[in-house]
Amino acid sequence: MRLIVVGLIAATATTLRLAAAATTPSSTLRATCSLEAFDAAVEVLSAPAGRLVPSLAAPIKRAARSFYEGLGDPPCPVEWDATSPEPIVVNLGEGSTGTRWLARAVRLLGLRRGFHNDFICHDTPGSRRPRRRCDGRTFDAYDFATDDPVPLLAWTFMKTRPAGLFLLSVRDPRGWVRSRLAHGRKIAVRRVATPCALPGPTVGDEGAVAAYLAYNAWALCAAPKDRLLAFSVFTEIDGDLWRRLDAFLRRHGVNTTRHETVPAIHRKKRRRANGTDAQGGN
């Protein structure tokens, strides 16, 4: 069974209850997620009980809402037309949100053909060095996928993978920007993933925090709720998260491999789980 894992999105239909409407490939942004549903998704992300991004300040929420509203209601482009019946696991989360942990975790669960931060598709939205065009067949070669350029293709995956499983790895927006900037100028000039891959700031721009939160709220809103798992390695115990990931995959028909080793979250992330997400990490 071929699977593409593109991140952890831990959310259930009972917790989300978001009003995102069913759409077509020519859907507009607000059809994928209305302003009201976007606001609800922000609240889900910041709810203390959800343990996703419980420390979100009101000004950051307002800035994210303003960014999303400012995008207007343009069409959401789909980068390739071909659909695939293959089940895929796609992490919609940006890099520096625990994607290395995720890549190791899914390999231990038996999904070994990994697409992790593989820059083979440089003509995707926001890329700077064209090489060759990615399409649905590109990702059929992998069992799971996470990191660049997947977030920029989020809507395309949602529309062309009707049997897809989606993950959303998240973290505090300020900590995410600090972490990305710590990687140097090559990351600082890279575009922040945005709803429907619409124009937005780079990581080093002033609006990066708001754009990052807006993207995550939109992804939480627009992705199919019954096939979505959102999570944060910064606020969850690794063993609990490992079990949730395993249960999510099994519930949707993925025959995972039982493994005694639970991949440990980096020690810095463990410290942040008991305090604030402040100093970066991958």
Short mmCIF file of C-alpha atoms in Angstrom, two decimals:
data_model
loop_
_atom_site.label_atom_id
_atom_site.label_comp_id
_atom_site.label_asym_id
_atom_site.label_seq_id
_atom_site.Cartn_x
_atom_site.Cartn_y
_atom_site.Cartn_z
CA MET A 1 0.00 0.00 0.00
CA ARG A 2 1.56 3.24 -1.12
CA LEU A 3 1.36 6.11 1.30
CA ILE A 4 2.68 9.65 1.36
CA VAL A 5 3.09 10.98 4.83
CA VAL A 6 3.20 14.69 4.83
CA GLY A 7 2.94 15.66 8.50
CA LEU A 8 0.85 15.10 11.60
CA ILE A 9 -2.50 16.82 11.88
CA ALA A 10 -4.16 15.75 15.12
CA ALA A 11 -7.74 16.86 14.99
CA THR A 12 -10.97 14.93 15.16
CA ALA A 13 -14.39 15.74 13.75
CA THR A 14 -15.75 16.16 17.27
CA THR A 15 -13.11 18.68 18.30
CA LEU A 16 -13.00 20.73 15.15
CA ARG A 17 -16.61 21.13 13.95
CA LEU A 18 -15.44 23.62 11.35
CA ALA A 19 -17.75 24.74 8.57
CA ALA A 20 -15.42 24.34 5.59
CA ALA A 21 -17.55 23.49 2.57
CA ALA A 22 -16.90 20.76 0.01
CA THR A 23 -15.14 22.30 -2.96
CA THR A 24 -14.03 21.71 -6.52
CA PRO A 25 -10.57 22.24 -8.05
CA SER A 26 -11.70 25.73 -9.12
CA SER A 27 -12.75 26.67 -5.57
CA THR A 28 -12.01 30.10 -4.23
CA LEU A 29 -10.17 30.65 -0.95
CA ARG A 30 -13.29 31.48 1.07
CA ALA A 31 -15.02 28.40 -0.29
CA THR A 32 -12.24 26.25 1.16
CA CYS A 33 -12.50 28.03 4.52
CA SER A 34 -14.87 30.89 5.36
CA LEU A 35 -13.80 33.71 7.69
CA GLU A 36 -15.97 32.24 10.43
CA ALA A 37 -14.46 28.78 10.00
CA PHE A 38 -10.98 30.31 9.96
CA ASP A 39 -11.67 32.02 13.30
CA ALA A 40 -12.89 28.70 14.71
CA ALA A 41 -9.70 26.97 13.55
CA VAL A 42 -7.54 29.58 15.28
CA GLU A 43 -9.43 28.90 18.50
CA VAL A 44 -8.90 25.15 18.09
CA LEU A 45 -5.17 25.71 17.66
CA SER A 46 -4.96 27.90 20.76
CA ALA A 47 -7.28 25.92 23.06
CA PRO A 48 -5.31 24.75 26.14
CA ALA A 49 -7.04 21.37 26.13
CA GLY A 50 -5.89 20.69 22.57
CA ARG A 51 -2.20 21.15 23.44
CA LEU A 52 -1.35 22.45 19.97
CA VAL A 53 -0.37 26.12 20.35
CA PRO A 54 -1.87 27.01 23.77
CA SER A 55 0.22 30.18 24.29
CA LEU A 56 -1.14 32.22 21.35
CA ALA A 57 -1.51 35.90 22.25
CA ALA A 58 -4.52 37.89 21.09
CA PRO A 59 -2.46 40.30 18.91
CA ILE A 60 -1.02 37.36 16.95
CA LYS A 61 -4.50 35.93 16.41
CA ARG A 62 -5.71 39.30 15.15
CA ALA A 63 -2.72 39.66 12.83
CA ALA A 64 -3.35 36.19 11.38
CA ARG A 65 -7.03 37.03 10.83
CA SER A 66 -6.07 40.29 9.14
CA PHE A 67 -3.62 38.45 6.88
CA TYR A 68 -6.21 35.87 5.88
CA GLU A 69 -8.89 38.46 5.26
CA GLY A 70 -6.42 40.52 3.21
CA LEU A 71 -5.89 37.63 0.81
CA GLY A 72 -9.39 38.22 -0.52
CA ASP A 73 -11.22 35.42 -2.32
CA PRO A 74 -9.08 34.41 -5.31
CA PRO A 75 -9.21 30.97 -6.97
CA CYS A 76 -7.15 28.25 -5.35
CA PRO A 77 -4.83 26.78 -7.98
CA VAL A 78 -4.29 23.03 -8.35
CA GLU A 79 -0.78 22.26 -9.58
CA TRP A 80 -1.65 19.00 -11.36
CA ASP A 81 -4.89 17.50 -12.64
CA ALA A 82 -4.34 13.78 -12.16
CA THR A 83 -6.01 12.23 -9.13
CA SER A 84 -4.81 9.04 -7.47
CA PRO A 85 -6.87 6.46 -5.55
CA GLU A 86 -3.79 5.48 -3.56
CA PRO A 87 -4.03 6.26 0.17
CA ILE A 88 -1.38 8.75 1.16
CA VAL A 89 -0.25 10.26 4.43
CA VAL A 90 0.64 13.90 3.88
CA ASN A 91 2.11 16.21 6.49
CA LEU A 92 0.87 19.69 5.73
CA GLY A 93 3.09 21.21 8.43
CA GLU A 94 6.07 23.44 7.71
CA GLY A 95 9.66 22.42 8.41
CA SER A 96 11.02 23.09 11.91
CA THR A 97 7.85 21.70 13.47
CA GLY A 98 9.14 18.26 14.43
CA THR A 99 9.32 16.88 10.91
CA ARG A 100 12.54 14.97 11.62
CA TRP A 101 10.82 13.22 14.51
CA LEU A 102 7.87 12.48 12.26
CA ALA A 103 10.05 11.07 9.48
CA ARG A 104 11.75 8.71 11.92
CA ALA A 105 8.46 7.75 13.59
CA VAL A 106 6.70 6.72 10.38
CA ARG A 107 9.73 4.75 9.23
CA LEU A 108 9.68 2.78 12.47
CA LEU A 109 5.98 2.18 11.83
CA GLY A 110 6.84 0.59 8.49
CA LEU A 111 6.50 3.45 5.97
CA ARG A 112 10.07 3.38 4.73
CA ARG A 113 10.06 5.16 1.39
CA GLY A 114 10.26 8.63 2.76
CA PHE A 115 10.02 12.03 1.10
CA HIS A 116 11.56 14.38 3.67
CA ASN A 117 12.73 17.83 2.67
CA ASP A 118 13.55 16.65 -0.84
CA PHE A 119 14.14 19.56 -3.21
CA ILE A 120 13.27 17.78 -6.42
CA CYS A 121 10.36 20.07 -7.25
CA HIS A 122 11.75 23.56 -7.57
CA ASP A 123 9.06 24.95 -9.81
CA THR A 124 6.41 24.71 -7.10
CA PRO A 125 4.86 27.98 -5.89
CA GLY A 126 7.44 30.23 -4.24
CA SER A 127 10.50 28.24 -5.28
CA ARG A 128 13.54 30.03 -6.60
CA ARG A 129 15.56 27.40 -8.50
CA PRO A 130 13.47 25.61 -11.17
CA ARG A 131 14.60 22.06 -11.87
CA ARG A 132 11.70 19.87 -12.93
CA ARG A 133 7.98 19.97 -12.44
CA CYS A 134 6.43 17.82 -9.73
CA ASP A 135 3.16 16.05 -10.37
CA GLY A 136 1.11 13.35 -8.69
CA ARG A 137 3.34 10.61 -10.06
CA THR A 138 6.37 12.17 -8.37
CA PHE A 139 4.93 11.41 -4.96
CA ASP A 140 3.62 7.95 -5.84
CA ALA A 141 7.21 6.77 -5.48
CA TYR A 142 7.14 7.39 -1.71
CA ASP A 143 5.43 5.92 1.33
CA PHE A 144 5.32 9.25 3.13
CA ALA A 145 6.23 12.86 2.54
CA THR A 146 6.93 15.80 4.81
CA ASP A 147 8.65 19.18 4.62
CA ASP A 148 9.40 21.25 1.52
CA PRO A 149 7.74 21.59 -0.92
CA VAL A 150 4.68 19.87 0.52
CA PRO A 151 3.11 22.83 2.40
CA LEU A 152 3.11 24.85 -0.83
CA LEU A 153 1.18 22.00 -2.46
CA ALA A 154 -1.32 21.51 0.37
CA TRP A 155 -4.46 22.35 -1.61
CA THR A 156 -3.30 20.24 -4.55
CA PHE A 157 -2.88 17.23 -2.26
CA MET A 158 -6.31 17.81 -0.72
CA LYS A 159 -7.98 17.90 -4.14
CA THR A 160 -6.09 15.12 -5.94
CA ARG A 161 -5.84 12.52 -3.16
CA PRO A 162 -9.41 11.56 -2.23
CA ALA A 163 -8.16 8.71 -0.05
CA GLY A 164 -5.35 10.75 1.49
CA LEU A 165 -4.54 10.91 5.18
CA PHE A 166 -3.33 14.27 6.41
CA LEU A 167 -1.13 15.32 9.30
CA LEU A 168 -0.44 18.84 10.56
CA SER A 169 2.66 19.44 12.68
CA VAL A 170 2.46 22.83 14.39
CA ARG A 171 4.26 25.01 16.92
CA ASP A 172 4.16 28.51 18.38
CA PRO A 173 4.48 30.99 15.45
CA ARG A 174 7.17 33.09 17.13
CA GLY A 175 9.25 30.06 17.97
CA TRP A 176 8.84 28.79 14.42
CA VAL A 177 10.15 32.02 12.88
CA ARG A 178 13.11 32.12 15.29
CA SER A 179 13.95 28.53 14.46
CA ARG A 180 13.78 29.10 10.71
CA LEU A 181 15.92 32.22 10.89
CA ALA A 182 18.52 30.29 12.89
CA HIS A 183 19.08 28.16 9.77
CA GLY A 184 20.59 31.14 7.97
CA ARG A 185 19.86 33.36 4.99
CA LYS A 186 18.85 30.54 2.62
CA ILE A 187 15.84 29.89 4.84
CA ALA A 188 15.20 33.55 5.66
CA VAL A 189 14.46 34.36 2.01
CA ARG A 190 12.17 31.36 1.54
CA ARG A 191 8.43 31.94 1.34
CA VAL A 192 6.19 31.11 4.25
CA ALA A 193 3.51 28.61 3.20
CA THR A 194 0.19 30.39 2.78
CA PRO A 195 -3.43 29.33 2.21
CA CYS A 196 -3.76 27.97 -1.34
CA ALA A 197 -0.10 28.97 -1.90
CA LEU A 198 -1.17 32.57 -2.45
CA PRO A 199 1.42 35.40 -2.33
CA GLY A 200 2.88 36.00 1.10
CA PRO A 201 5.97 37.06 3.03
CA THR A 202 9.32 35.34 3.32
CA VAL A 203 10.49 33.90 6.64
CA GLY A 204 12.57 37.02 7.28
CA ASP A 205 9.73 39.48 6.64
CA GLU A 206 7.79 41.23 9.36
CA GLY A 207 4.55 39.45 8.52
CA ALA A 208 5.97 35.91 8.80
CA VAL A 209 4.44 35.17 12.23
CA ALA A 210 0.92 36.12 11.11
CA ALA A 211 1.24 34.29 7.79
CA TYR A 212 2.47 31.11 9.49
CA LEU A 213 -0.46 31.05 11.90
CA ALA A 214 -2.89 31.87 9.08
CA TYR A 215 -1.60 28.94 7.02
CA ASN A 216 -1.97 26.47 9.88
CA ALA A 217 -5.49 27.66 10.72
CA TRP A 218 -6.48 27.41 7.05
CA ALA A 219 -4.98 23.91 6.71
CA LEU A 220 -6.82 22.78 9.84
CA CYS A 221 -10.01 24.23 8.40
CA ALA A 222 -9.72 23.06 4.77
CA ALA A 223 -8.40 19.51 5.18
CA PRO A 224 -10.93 16.63 5.49
CA LYS A 225 -11.75 16.40 9.20
CA ASP A 226 -12.23 12.64 9.33
CA ARG A 227 -8.77 12.07 7.81
CA LEU A 228 -6.80 14.73 9.71
CA LEU A 229 -4.43 14.49 12.68
CA ALA A 230 -2.90 17.68 14.13
CA PHE A 231 -0.12 17.57 16.74
CA SER A 232 2.79 19.40 18.33
CA VAL A 233 6.00 17.72 19.44
CA PHE A 234 6.55 20.76 21.68
CA THR A 235 3.54 20.13 23.90
CA GLU A 236 3.02 16.35 23.79
CA ILE A 237 4.91 13.51 25.43
CA ASP A 238 6.66 11.48 22.73
CA GLY A 239 5.15 8.15 23.80
CA ASP A 240 1.61 9.57 23.76
CA LEU A 241 2.16 11.15 20.37
CA TRP A 242 3.64 7.94 18.99
CA ARG A 243 0.57 5.99 20.09
CA ARG A 244 -1.81 8.56 18.64
CA LEU A 245 -0.01 8.47 15.31
CA ASP A 246 -0.05 4.67 15.23
CA ALA A 247 -3.75 4.56 16.14
CA PHE A 248 -4.63 7.17 13.51
CA LEU A 249 -2.90 5.25 10.74
CA ARG A 250 -4.38 1.90 11.79
CA ARG A 251 -7.87 3.36 12.04
CA HIS A 252 -7.62 4.30 8.38
CA GLY A 253 -6.40 0.92 7.19
CA VAL A 254 -2.62 1.35 7.32
CA ASN A 255 -0.97 -1.84 8.57
CA THR A 256 1.73 -0.32 10.72
CA THR A 257 4.65 -2.31 12.12
CA ARG A 258 4.71 -2.81 15.88
CA HIS A 259 7.98 -1.40 17.19
CA GLU A 260 9.24 -1.37 20.76
CA THR A 261 11.40 1.72 20.25
CA VAL A 262 9.58 5.00 20.71
CA PRO A 263 11.48 7.76 18.88
CA ALA A 264 12.51 10.35 21.42
CA ILE A 265 11.80 14.00 20.84
CA HIS A 266 14.99 16.08 21.00
CA ARG A 267 15.93 17.11 24.55
CA LYS A 268 15.47 20.80 23.69
CA LYS A 269 11.93 20.05 22.57
CA ARG A 270 11.28 18.21 25.83
CA ARG A 271 12.32 21.31 27.78
CA ARG A 272 10.04 23.46 25.63
CA ALA A 273 7.15 21.08 26.29
CA ASN A 274 7.42 22.06 29.95
CA GLY A 275 7.79 25.77 29.27
CA THR A 276 7.60 28.00 26.22
CA ASP A 277 8.60 27.24 22.67
CA ALA A 278 11.37 29.82 22.43
CA GLN A 279 14.59 28.82 20.78
CA GLY A 280 13.95 26.95 17.56
CA GLY A 281 14.66 23.34 16.59
CA ASN A 282 13.77 21.08 13.67
#
